[in-house]
Amino acid sequence: MRIASLVARILLGALFTFAGVSAFFMGPPPPMPGLVGAVTHDFYVSHWNLAVAFAQLAAGILLLLNRYVTLALIIIGAFLYNSLAFHALLMPSTLPIPLIVTLIWVAACWPRRNTFARLFAA
């Protein structure tokens, strides 16, 4: 399990580092119809995507460097919640992608479950 967690942490770190870096160099995606298009358009026009990309980049680098891993996993957990909600409600056909990334996140979090348990203590 230790090797699986290590691989999951590195894979998640690489994925979020790439996602963060790519947002600074790629333009907005092609226009999409309906609510998805409106949300995506506003996301890029307001430059909110750059704030998100910076946080993704920071969390990804922390995971790759094996520093402040718990903090990085919490930050990525927030992104995964938003991604799951977006895909479940607006683009259900693409829901498997964030589900797979969430499974990788769980594998990376599993050795730190005692640390996460403290977050839920009253």
Short mmCIF file of N, CA and C in Angstrom, two decimals:
data_model
loop_
_atom_site.label_atom_id
_atom_site.label_comp_id
_atom_site.label_asym_id
_atom_site.label_seq_id
_atom_site.Cartn_x
_atom_site.Cartn_y
_atom_site.Cartn_z
N MET A 1 0.82 -1.20 0.00
CA MET A 1 0.00 0.00 0.00
C MET A 1 0.86 1.26 0.00
N ARG A 2 2.04 1.14 0.60
CA ARG A 2 2.92 2.30 0.67
C ARG A 2 3.38 2.74 -0.73
N ILE A 3 3.69 1.78 -1.58
CA ILE A 3 4.13 2.10 -2.94
C ILE A 3 2.96 2.67 -3.74
N ALA A 4 1.77 2.12 -3.56
CA ALA A 4 0.58 2.63 -4.26
C ALA A 4 0.31 4.08 -3.87
N SER A 5 0.47 4.38 -2.58
CA SER A 5 0.26 5.75 -2.11
C SER A 5 1.31 6.70 -2.69
N LEU A 6 2.55 6.24 -2.76
CA LEU A 6 3.63 7.04 -3.34
C LEU A 6 3.35 7.33 -4.82
N VAL A 7 2.96 6.29 -5.56
CA VAL A 7 2.65 6.46 -6.98
C VAL A 7 1.46 7.40 -7.15
N ALA A 8 0.43 7.25 -6.29
CA ALA A 8 -0.75 8.12 -6.37
C ALA A 8 -0.37 9.57 -6.08
N ARG A 9 0.50 9.79 -5.08
CA ARG A 9 0.92 11.16 -4.75
C ARG A 9 1.67 11.79 -5.90
N ILE A 10 2.59 11.04 -6.51
CA ILE A 10 3.38 11.57 -7.62
C ILE A 10 2.49 11.81 -8.84
N LEU A 11 1.60 10.87 -9.12
CA LEU A 11 0.69 11.03 -10.26
C LEU A 11 -0.22 12.24 -10.08
N LEU A 12 -0.76 12.38 -8.88
CA LEU A 12 -1.63 13.52 -8.59
C LEU A 12 -0.84 14.83 -8.66
N GLY A 13 0.38 14.82 -8.13
CA GLY A 13 1.23 16.01 -8.21
C GLY A 13 1.54 16.39 -9.64
N ALA A 14 1.88 15.41 -10.46
CA ALA A 14 2.17 15.69 -11.87
C ALA A 14 0.94 16.20 -12.60
N LEU A 15 -0.20 15.59 -12.32
CA LEU A 15 -1.44 15.99 -12.98
C LEU A 15 -1.80 17.43 -12.65
N PHE A 16 -1.74 17.80 -11.38
CA PHE A 16 -2.12 19.16 -10.99
C PHE A 16 -1.05 20.18 -11.35
N THR A 17 0.20 19.78 -11.37
CA THR A 17 1.26 20.69 -11.83
C THR A 17 1.06 20.99 -13.31
N PHE A 18 0.81 19.95 -14.10
CA PHE A 18 0.56 20.15 -15.52
C PHE A 18 -0.69 21.00 -15.76
N ALA A 19 -1.76 20.72 -15.02
CA ALA A 19 -3.00 21.50 -15.17
C ALA A 19 -2.76 22.96 -14.82
N GLY A 20 -2.00 23.21 -13.77
CA GLY A 20 -1.72 24.58 -13.37
C GLY A 20 -0.87 25.32 -14.38
N VAL A 21 0.18 24.67 -14.87
CA VAL A 21 1.07 25.31 -15.85
C VAL A 21 0.35 25.54 -17.17
N SER A 22 -0.41 24.57 -17.61
CA SER A 22 -1.05 24.68 -18.92
C SER A 22 -2.05 25.83 -18.99
N ALA A 23 -2.68 26.17 -17.88
CA ALA A 23 -3.65 27.26 -17.88
C ALA A 23 -3.00 28.61 -18.20
N PHE A 24 -1.72 28.75 -17.89
CA PHE A 24 -1.03 30.00 -18.16
C PHE A 24 -0.63 30.14 -19.63
N PHE A 25 -0.60 29.02 -20.35
CA PHE A 25 -0.13 29.04 -21.73
C PHE A 25 -1.21 28.74 -22.76
N MET A 26 -2.34 28.23 -22.32
CA MET A 26 -3.41 27.88 -23.26
C MET A 26 -4.53 28.90 -23.15
N GLY A 27 -5.18 29.15 -24.26
CA GLY A 27 -6.31 30.06 -24.28
C GLY A 27 -7.58 29.36 -23.80
N PRO A 28 -8.68 30.07 -23.88
CA PRO A 28 -9.94 29.46 -23.46
C PRO A 28 -10.34 28.33 -24.40
N PRO A 29 -11.10 27.37 -23.87
CA PRO A 29 -11.56 26.28 -24.74
C PRO A 29 -12.57 26.79 -25.76
N PRO A 30 -12.87 26.00 -26.77
CA PRO A 30 -13.85 26.43 -27.77
C PRO A 30 -15.22 26.64 -27.11
N PRO A 31 -16.03 27.54 -27.66
CA PRO A 31 -17.35 27.81 -27.08
C PRO A 31 -18.20 26.54 -27.01
N MET A 32 -18.92 26.42 -25.91
CA MET A 32 -19.83 25.29 -25.72
C MET A 32 -21.23 25.81 -25.50
N PRO A 33 -22.23 25.05 -25.85
CA PRO A 33 -23.61 25.53 -25.70
C PRO A 33 -24.10 25.43 -24.26
N GLY A 34 -25.13 26.18 -23.96
CA GLY A 34 -25.85 26.08 -22.69
C GLY A 34 -25.10 26.63 -21.49
N LEU A 35 -25.45 26.11 -20.33
CA LEU A 35 -24.85 26.56 -19.07
C LEU A 35 -23.36 26.29 -19.01
N VAL A 36 -22.93 25.18 -19.57
CA VAL A 36 -21.50 24.86 -19.58
C VAL A 36 -20.73 25.98 -20.27
N GLY A 37 -21.22 26.43 -21.40
CA GLY A 37 -20.57 27.51 -22.12
C GLY A 37 -20.56 28.81 -21.34
N ALA A 38 -21.67 29.11 -20.68
CA ALA A 38 -21.75 30.34 -19.89
C ALA A 38 -20.78 30.31 -18.72
N VAL A 39 -20.73 29.19 -18.01
CA VAL A 39 -19.82 29.06 -16.86
C VAL A 39 -18.37 29.14 -17.32
N THR A 40 -18.05 28.40 -18.37
CA THR A 40 -16.68 28.39 -18.88
C THR A 40 -16.27 29.76 -19.40
N HIS A 41 -17.17 30.43 -20.11
CA HIS A 41 -16.88 31.77 -20.63
C HIS A 41 -16.58 32.74 -19.47
N ASP A 42 -17.43 32.76 -18.47
CA ASP A 42 -17.22 33.66 -17.33
C ASP A 42 -15.94 33.31 -16.57
N PHE A 43 -15.63 32.05 -16.48
CA PHE A 43 -14.43 31.58 -15.80
C PHE A 43 -13.18 32.16 -16.45
N TYR A 44 -13.18 32.22 -17.77
CA TYR A 44 -12.01 32.73 -18.49
C TYR A 44 -12.01 34.25 -18.64
N VAL A 45 -13.17 34.84 -18.87
CA VAL A 45 -13.24 36.29 -19.04
C VAL A 45 -12.85 37.01 -17.75
N SER A 46 -13.23 36.45 -16.61
CA SER A 46 -12.91 37.07 -15.32
C SER A 46 -11.48 36.77 -14.86
N HIS A 47 -10.77 35.91 -15.59
CA HIS A 47 -9.42 35.46 -15.24
C HIS A 47 -9.38 34.66 -13.96
N TRP A 48 -10.53 34.16 -13.53
CA TRP A 48 -10.58 33.29 -12.35
C TRP A 48 -9.76 32.04 -12.60
N ASN A 49 -9.67 31.61 -13.86
CA ASN A 49 -8.91 30.42 -14.20
C ASN A 49 -7.44 30.55 -13.80
N LEU A 50 -6.90 31.76 -13.82
CA LEU A 50 -5.50 31.95 -13.44
C LEU A 50 -5.31 31.80 -11.93
N ALA A 51 -6.27 32.25 -11.15
CA ALA A 51 -6.19 32.06 -9.70
C ALA A 51 -6.28 30.57 -9.36
N VAL A 52 -7.16 29.88 -10.03
CA VAL A 52 -7.30 28.44 -9.82
C VAL A 52 -6.03 27.72 -10.28
N ALA A 53 -5.50 28.11 -11.42
CA ALA A 53 -4.29 27.48 -11.95
C ALA A 53 -3.11 27.67 -11.01
N PHE A 54 -2.99 28.84 -10.41
CA PHE A 54 -1.89 29.07 -9.47
C PHE A 54 -2.01 28.15 -8.27
N ALA A 55 -3.21 27.99 -7.73
CA ALA A 55 -3.41 27.10 -6.58
C ALA A 55 -3.16 25.64 -6.97
N GLN A 56 -3.59 25.25 -8.17
CA GLN A 56 -3.33 23.88 -8.63
C GLN A 56 -1.84 23.64 -8.81
N LEU A 57 -1.16 24.61 -9.37
CA LEU A 57 0.28 24.50 -9.56
C LEU A 57 1.00 24.38 -8.22
N ALA A 58 0.63 25.22 -7.27
CA ALA A 58 1.25 25.18 -5.95
C ALA A 58 1.01 23.83 -5.27
N ALA A 59 -0.21 23.34 -5.30
CA ALA A 59 -0.53 22.06 -4.66
C ALA A 59 0.20 20.92 -5.36
N GLY A 60 0.26 20.96 -6.69
CA GLY A 60 0.96 19.92 -7.42
C GLY A 60 2.44 19.88 -7.11
N ILE A 61 3.06 21.05 -7.04
CA ILE A 61 4.49 21.11 -6.72
C ILE A 61 4.74 20.62 -5.30
N LEU A 62 3.87 20.99 -4.36
CA LEU A 62 4.03 20.50 -2.98
C LEU A 62 3.97 18.98 -2.93
N LEU A 63 3.07 18.38 -3.69
CA LEU A 63 2.99 16.91 -3.72
C LEU A 63 4.24 16.30 -4.33
N LEU A 64 4.73 16.89 -5.41
CA LEU A 64 5.94 16.35 -6.05
C LEU A 64 7.17 16.49 -5.16
N LEU A 65 7.22 17.57 -4.39
CA LEU A 65 8.36 17.79 -3.49
C LEU A 65 8.21 17.06 -2.16
N ASN A 66 7.04 16.46 -1.93
CA ASN A 66 6.73 15.76 -0.68
C ASN A 66 6.83 16.70 0.52
N ARG A 67 6.35 17.91 0.35
CA ARG A 67 6.35 18.92 1.40
C ARG A 67 4.92 19.38 1.63
N TYR A 68 4.51 19.52 2.87
CA TYR A 68 3.15 19.96 3.22
C TYR A 68 2.10 19.16 2.43
N VAL A 69 2.29 17.85 2.41
CA VAL A 69 1.44 16.97 1.60
C VAL A 69 -0.01 17.04 2.05
N THR A 70 -0.24 17.05 3.36
CA THR A 70 -1.62 17.10 3.85
C THR A 70 -2.32 18.38 3.39
N LEU A 71 -1.64 19.49 3.47
CA LEU A 71 -2.21 20.76 3.00
C LEU A 71 -2.51 20.68 1.50
N ALA A 72 -1.59 20.15 0.73
CA ALA A 72 -1.80 20.03 -0.71
C ALA A 72 -2.98 19.13 -1.02
N LEU A 73 -3.13 18.04 -0.27
CA LEU A 73 -4.25 17.13 -0.49
C LEU A 73 -5.59 17.78 -0.13
N ILE A 74 -5.59 18.63 0.88
CA ILE A 74 -6.81 19.35 1.24
C ILE A 74 -7.18 20.35 0.13
N ILE A 75 -6.19 21.06 -0.39
CA ILE A 75 -6.44 22.01 -1.48
C ILE A 75 -6.98 21.26 -2.70
N ILE A 76 -6.35 20.15 -3.04
CA ILE A 76 -6.80 19.37 -4.19
C ILE A 76 -8.18 18.77 -3.94
N GLY A 77 -8.47 18.41 -2.71
CA GLY A 77 -9.81 17.91 -2.38
C GLY A 77 -10.89 18.93 -2.70
N ALA A 78 -10.61 20.20 -2.45
CA ALA A 78 -11.57 21.25 -2.78
C ALA A 78 -11.78 21.35 -4.30
N PHE A 79 -10.69 21.25 -5.05
CA PHE A 79 -10.82 21.25 -6.51
C PHE A 79 -11.61 20.06 -7.00
N LEU A 80 -11.36 18.92 -6.40
CA LEU A 80 -12.08 17.71 -6.83
C LEU A 80 -13.56 17.80 -6.52
N TYR A 81 -13.91 18.40 -5.39
CA TYR A 81 -15.33 18.58 -5.07
C TYR A 81 -15.99 19.45 -6.14
N ASN A 82 -15.36 20.56 -6.48
CA ASN A 82 -15.91 21.44 -7.52
C ASN A 82 -15.97 20.74 -8.87
N SER A 83 -14.95 19.99 -9.20
CA SER A 83 -14.93 19.28 -10.47
C SER A 83 -16.02 18.21 -10.52
N LEU A 84 -16.19 17.47 -9.44
CA LEU A 84 -17.26 16.46 -9.40
C LEU A 84 -18.63 17.11 -9.54
N ALA A 85 -18.84 18.21 -8.83
CA ALA A 85 -20.14 18.89 -8.91
C ALA A 85 -20.38 19.43 -10.32
N PHE A 86 -19.38 20.06 -10.92
CA PHE A 86 -19.52 20.60 -12.27
C PHE A 86 -19.86 19.50 -13.27
N HIS A 87 -19.09 18.43 -13.24
CA HIS A 87 -19.30 17.37 -14.21
C HIS A 87 -20.59 16.60 -13.95
N ALA A 88 -20.95 16.41 -12.70
CA ALA A 88 -22.19 15.68 -12.40
C ALA A 88 -23.42 16.49 -12.80
N LEU A 89 -23.37 17.80 -12.62
CA LEU A 89 -24.55 18.62 -12.87
C LEU A 89 -24.61 19.20 -14.28
N LEU A 90 -23.45 19.51 -14.87
CA LEU A 90 -23.46 20.18 -16.16
C LEU A 90 -22.96 19.32 -17.32
N MET A 91 -22.07 18.40 -17.06
CA MET A 91 -21.50 17.56 -18.12
C MET A 91 -21.40 16.11 -17.66
N PRO A 92 -22.51 15.43 -17.45
CA PRO A 92 -22.46 14.07 -16.91
C PRO A 92 -21.68 13.08 -17.78
N SER A 93 -21.58 13.34 -19.06
CA SER A 93 -20.86 12.41 -19.93
C SER A 93 -19.37 12.37 -19.61
N THR A 94 -18.84 13.42 -18.99
CA THR A 94 -17.41 13.48 -18.66
C THR A 94 -17.14 13.19 -17.19
N LEU A 95 -18.12 12.71 -16.47
CA LEU A 95 -17.97 12.45 -15.03
C LEU A 95 -16.90 11.40 -14.70
N PRO A 96 -16.64 10.40 -15.53
CA PRO A 96 -15.60 9.43 -15.16
C PRO A 96 -14.22 10.04 -14.93
N ILE A 97 -13.90 11.13 -15.60
CA ILE A 97 -12.57 11.73 -15.44
C ILE A 97 -12.35 12.21 -14.00
N PRO A 98 -13.21 13.07 -13.44
CA PRO A 98 -12.98 13.47 -12.05
C PRO A 98 -13.16 12.31 -11.07
N LEU A 99 -13.95 11.31 -11.40
CA LEU A 99 -14.08 10.15 -10.52
C LEU A 99 -12.76 9.39 -10.42
N ILE A 100 -12.08 9.22 -11.54
CA ILE A 100 -10.78 8.53 -11.53
C ILE A 100 -9.76 9.34 -10.74
N VAL A 101 -9.73 10.65 -10.95
CA VAL A 101 -8.79 11.50 -10.21
C VAL A 101 -9.11 11.46 -8.71
N THR A 102 -10.39 11.39 -8.36
CA THR A 102 -10.77 11.29 -6.96
C THR A 102 -10.28 9.98 -6.35
N LEU A 103 -10.35 8.90 -7.09
CA LEU A 103 -9.83 7.62 -6.59
C LEU A 103 -8.32 7.69 -6.36
N ILE A 104 -7.61 8.36 -7.25
CA ILE A 104 -6.17 8.56 -7.05
C ILE A 104 -5.93 9.40 -5.81
N TRP A 105 -6.77 10.42 -5.61
CA TRP A 105 -6.66 11.28 -4.42
C TRP A 105 -6.87 10.46 -3.14
N VAL A 106 -7.86 9.59 -3.14
CA VAL A 106 -8.13 8.74 -1.97
C VAL A 106 -6.92 7.85 -1.69
N ALA A 107 -6.32 7.29 -2.74
CA ALA A 107 -5.14 6.45 -2.55
C ALA A 107 -3.98 7.26 -1.96
N ALA A 108 -3.85 8.51 -2.36
CA ALA A 108 -2.79 9.35 -1.80
C ALA A 108 -3.09 9.77 -0.37
N CYS A 109 -4.37 9.90 -0.04
CA CYS A 109 -4.78 10.33 1.30
C CYS A 109 -4.78 9.19 2.32
N TRP A 110 -4.93 7.97 1.86
CA TRP A 110 -5.15 6.84 2.76
C TRP A 110 -4.11 6.72 3.88
N PRO A 111 -2.81 6.84 3.62
CA PRO A 111 -1.84 6.75 4.72
C PRO A 111 -1.95 7.90 5.73
N ARG A 112 -2.59 8.98 5.35
CA ARG A 112 -2.73 10.15 6.23
C ARG A 112 -4.13 10.24 6.83
N ARG A 113 -4.88 9.14 6.83
CA ARG A 113 -6.26 9.18 7.30
C ARG A 113 -6.37 9.60 8.77
N ASN A 114 -5.38 9.30 9.58
CA ASN A 114 -5.41 9.75 10.98
C ASN A 114 -5.30 11.26 11.08
N THR A 115 -4.49 11.86 10.23
CA THR A 115 -4.36 13.31 10.20
C THR A 115 -5.68 13.96 9.77
N PHE A 116 -6.30 13.38 8.74
CA PHE A 116 -7.58 13.92 8.27
C PHE A 116 -8.69 13.72 9.30
N ALA A 117 -8.62 12.67 10.09
CA ALA A 117 -9.63 12.40 11.11
C ALA A 117 -9.68 13.54 12.13
N ARG A 118 -8.55 14.15 12.40
CA ARG A 118 -8.50 15.27 13.36
C ARG A 118 -9.30 16.47 12.87
N LEU A 119 -9.47 16.61 11.57
CA LEU A 119 -10.24 17.71 11.04
C LEU A 119 -11.72 17.61 11.40
N PHE A 120 -12.19 16.39 11.66
CA PHE A 120 -13.60 16.16 11.95
C PHE A 120 -13.88 16.01 13.44
N ALA A 121 -12.88 16.21 14.27
CA ALA A 121 -13.08 16.12 15.72
C ALA A 121 -13.77 17.39 16.20
N ALA A 122 -14.71 17.21 17.10
CA ALA A 122 -15.46 18.36 17.64
C ALA A 122 -14.60 19.16 18.58
#
